[in-house]
Amino acid sequence: MERSQIEAKLTDLLVDELGLERDDITMEAKFEEDLDVDSLGVVELLMALEDNFDVKIPDEEAEKITTVGEAADLVNQKLNG
Amino acid sequence: MSEITSRVALVTGGSRGIGRAIAELLAGHGHQIAINYVSNEVAAAEAVAAIEAAGGTAIAVRGDVGDQEAVDALIKDVQDRLGPVEILVNNAGITRDDLLMRMRPEAWDDVMQTNLKSVYLCSRAVMRGMLRGRWGRIVSLSSVAGVYGNPGQANYAAAKAGIIGFTMSLAKEIGSRGITVNAVAPGFIATDMTAALGDDVATAAAEKITLGRLGLPEEVASAVGYLASEDASYITGQTIVVDGGLAL
């Protein structure tokens, strides 16, 4: 999957699963500060990523994610090495 | 009562005593029951058979709930056979009573592991499924020993009080996702655990109980069953004391 496709699918997940406004979502946006996603919401997003991209995200890698772009990076790295 | 949705319920230490009464009651509410046990396979099979004879669904799952690998394996086993755990009853518990002056570190550690670490491990293991389903009930068995203290039970009381703090904290963490977390603190209940204390202790205990008798496992189970039900949807972070008025 191309990086751009990952970003598009990730954006859809953020809208559908976490109820975010599509216009607010940028790759630089910080989940907790900019998007008002609480820490449990980030955990839920990671679960959704695992389900939708069919990847495994270990807790120690998940803990480092603070922005939308970092989440896309992680999925990209899992899928494309 | 509200209309009942059939859920998957895991009762740790569900083969005997209060755990078995809880398993049978939840099965009677139409839920599918996983009865966890660690050593008494015969008792677990009997509990499953009793539920099936009454028209319910139950399976037995072996595993030490104080051990992370065992917990992960047994939760997966339940998920594969029945589905994600939607109702978790943290009931498994042991006693290693002694005066603190004589209490060995193993007696402390064993009780902490089986009675408190198990609550953390099992709750964490079922969390993902409950978050996905946006519904969940966690009910943990505390004890009056954890509320009022009891001589000879510093380890047990500490673990049971720990459950109350755990319950309030987890309730706050996941309340926004439709998951409630509560505890039930039984007093003196007629089980193998209290029978081991001897008749004298039971008689002396009954004199301090407002209702004048020991409780029955079913009387604890009914409180657990209520907290696990749809009817208790607005109750979270609480500890219901079921002790026949011990402290009055």
XYZ file of C-alpha atoms in Angstrom, chain B:
248
model
C -35.716 -6.269 34.627
C -34.486 -4.960 31.305
C -34.426 -7.231 28.337
C -31.472 -9.599 28.597
C -28.789 -9.749 25.940
C -26.783 -12.955 26.045
C -23.163 -12.057 26.842
C -19.932 -13.953 27.275
C -18.980 -14.018 30.946
C -15.747 -15.214 32.506
C -15.765 -16.097 36.197
C -12.297 -16.653 37.616
C -12.159 -19.254 40.346
C -15.625 -20.259 39.228
C -15.631 -23.939 40.074
C -16.494 -23.675 43.749
C -17.986 -21.475 46.453
C -19.032 -17.940 45.593
C -17.549 -18.212 42.091
C -19.693 -21.194 41.244
C -22.823 -19.470 42.554
C -21.973 -16.463 40.368
C -21.403 -18.685 37.323
C -24.757 -20.413 37.820
C -26.601 -17.148 38.381
C -25.125 -15.500 35.261
C -25.953 -18.617 33.259
C -29.501 -18.301 34.569
C -29.528 -14.754 33.196
C -28.890 -16.248 29.766
C -25.169 -15.559 29.496
C -22.558 -17.980 28.166
C -20.172 -18.808 30.956
C -16.460 -19.570 31.014
C -15.542 -21.072 34.354
C -11.879 -20.609 35.138
C -10.198 -22.945 37.601
C -6.612 -23.735 38.459
C -6.507 -27.160 40.078
C -9.901 -28.715 40.751
C -10.856 -30.115 37.360
C -13.595 -32.290 38.842
C -15.294 -29.344 40.514
C -15.053 -27.299 37.310
C -16.624 -30.124 35.301
C -19.413 -30.383 37.887
C -20.089 -26.660 37.665
C -20.245 -26.856 33.853
C -22.542 -29.894 34.053
C -24.864 -28.120 36.520
C -25.205 -25.146 34.172
C -25.780 -27.356 31.156
C -28.356 -29.422 33.052
C -30.230 -26.189 33.715
C -30.235 -25.426 29.979
C -27.317 -22.997 29.974
C -23.998 -22.814 28.152
C -20.690 -23.169 29.978
C -17.099 -24.180 29.387
C -14.238 -24.775 31.805
C -10.922 -23.018 31.222
C -7.878 -23.904 33.221
C -5.221 -21.387 34.179
C -3.491 -19.565 37.029
C -4.945 -16.037 36.866
C -1.928 -14.634 38.688
C 0.311 -15.567 35.758
C 0.378 -13.328 32.705
C 0.983 -16.004 30.102
C -1.720 -18.213 31.556
C -4.177 -15.314 31.567
C -3.449 -14.351 27.965
C -3.878 -17.983 26.928
C -7.123 -18.491 28.789
C -8.670 -15.243 27.556
C -7.807 -16.284 24.004
C -9.272 -19.717 24.653
C -12.558 -18.173 25.803
C -12.585 -15.819 22.826
C -12.024 -18.682 20.381
C -14.727 -20.850 21.922
C -17.397 -18.339 22.986
C -16.336 -14.874 21.774
C -14.828 -11.796 23.445
C -15.360 -11.585 27.196
C -18.032 -8.962 27.895
C -18.558 -9.670 31.578
C -15.500 -10.343 33.715
C -15.942 -11.491 37.292
C -12.640 -11.398 39.158
C -13.458 -13.888 41.857
C -10.372 -16.111 42.222
C -8.845 -15.796 45.649
C -6.831 -17.603 48.271
C -5.956 -17.071 51.920
C -2.598 -17.560 53.617
C -3.549 -16.270 57.054
C -1.009 -15.560 59.744
C -0.138 -12.896 62.245
C 2.010 -10.307 60.556
C 4.906 -11.075 62.906
C 4.973 -14.609 61.543
C 3.905 -13.934 57.985
C 6.433 -15.206 55.498
C 7.111 -13.286 52.288
C 5.681 -16.184 50.272
C 2.377 -15.891 52.133
C 2.290 -12.210 51.201
C 3.342 -12.721 47.590
C 1.003 -15.667 46.898
C -2.024 -13.745 48.125
C -1.046 -10.597 46.215
C -0.512 -12.557 43.039
C -3.693 -14.612 43.092
C -6.023 -12.033 44.630
C -4.786 -8.703 43.234
C -2.378 -9.158 40.342
C -4.976 -11.447 38.772
C -7.471 -8.580 38.743
C -5.011 -6.393 36.862
C -4.031 -9.135 34.421
C -7.541 -10.329 33.616
C -9.019 -6.834 33.375
C -6.261 -5.729 31.019
C -6.641 -8.832 28.894
C -10.371 -8.300 28.316
C -10.125 -4.537 27.824
C -9.532 -4.596 24.093
C -12.676 -6.596 23.391
C -14.768 -4.441 25.704
C -13.474 -1.208 24.108
C -14.283 -2.585 20.673
C -17.749 -3.601 21.747
C -18.276 -0.309 23.632
C -19.796 -2.371 26.408
C -18.380 -4.230 29.352
C -18.862 -5.170 32.966
C -16.030 -5.878 35.351
C -17.024 -7.003 38.828
C -14.307 -7.937 41.295
C -14.699 -9.701 44.597
C -13.262 -7.646 47.432
C -13.974 -8.506 51.061
C -15.035 -6.898 54.309
C -11.463 -7.663 55.367
C -10.377 -5.096 52.774
C -12.860 -2.539 54.089
C -12.533 -2.979 57.877
C -9.391 -5.106 58.257
C -9.123 -8.457 59.990
C -6.418 -9.757 62.323
C -4.333 -12.504 60.746
C -5.232 -11.303 57.281
C -2.934 -8.350 56.611
C -1.996 -9.833 53.235
C -5.567 -10.753 52.270
C -6.976 -7.433 53.514
C -4.306 -5.473 51.629
C -5.090 -7.310 48.399
C -8.845 -6.901 48.876
C -8.485 -3.186 49.685
C -6.273 -2.916 46.608
C -9.163 -4.190 44.525
C -11.305 -1.273 45.714
C -8.707 1.293 44.614
C -8.177 -0.523 41.345
C -11.925 -0.556 40.747
C -12.337 3.188 41.254
C -9.338 4.000 39.047
C -10.258 1.734 36.155
C -13.864 2.920 36.353
C -12.613 6.468 35.731
C -10.320 5.383 32.891
C -12.920 3.580 30.814
C -16.281 4.915 31.933
C -16.625 6.988 28.771
C -16.664 3.771 26.734
C -19.707 2.162 28.304
C -17.711 -0.116 30.569
C -18.541 -0.214 34.266
C -16.167 -1.455 36.944
C -17.435 -2.363 40.378
C -16.625 -4.525 43.363
C -18.580 -6.626 45.807
C -17.239 -7.062 49.323
C -18.699 -10.137 50.990
C -18.662 -10.622 54.742
C -18.744 -14.069 56.325
C -20.125 -16.406 53.691
C -20.539 -20.154 54.139
C -17.874 -21.562 51.770
C -14.891 -23.898 51.955
C -12.761 -20.842 52.722
C -14.727 -19.903 55.842
C -15.339 -23.548 56.833
C -11.570 -23.821 57.200
C -11.788 -21.277 60.026
C -13.766 -23.739 62.186
C -17.212 -23.721 63.818
C -16.139 -21.543 66.741
C -15.094 -18.730 64.449
C -18.323 -19.073 62.468
C -20.458 -18.938 65.621
C -18.553 -15.945 66.976
C -18.868 -14.225 63.599
C -22.616 -14.847 63.416
C -23.053 -13.045 66.761
C -21.605 -9.880 65.250
C -23.771 -10.033 62.155
C -26.957 -7.996 62.244
C -28.864 -10.651 60.345
C -27.565 -13.264 62.811
C -26.150 -15.776 60.351
C -23.487 -16.371 57.757
C -24.340 -15.441 54.195
C -24.858 -17.844 51.328
C -22.793 -17.797 48.121
C -26.029 -17.137 46.216
C -26.573 -13.961 48.233
C -23.228 -12.617 47.032
C -23.886 -13.831 43.504
C -27.106 -11.846 43.277
C -25.210 -8.600 43.927
C -22.620 -9.540 41.301
C -25.379 -10.482 38.871
C -27.017 -7.107 39.355
C -23.779 -5.174 38.751
C -23.160 -7.301 35.643
C -26.608 -6.558 34.286
C -27.985 -3.855 32.011
C -29.971 -2.595 35.004
C -26.768 -1.430 36.706
C -25.712 0.709 33.743
C -25.343 3.889 35.839
C -23.306 2.371 38.667
C -19.522 2.405 38.399
C -16.504 2.568 40.691
C -18.549 1.272 43.615
C -18.041 -1.413 46.204
C -21.221 -3.038 47.433
C -20.787 -4.602 50.851
C -22.764 -7.843 51.224
C -22.197 -8.739 54.864
C -25.579 -9.094 56.549
C -25.005 -5.860 58.430
C -21.681 -6.801 59.992
C -20.603 -3.207 60.572
C -23.897 -1.817 61.885
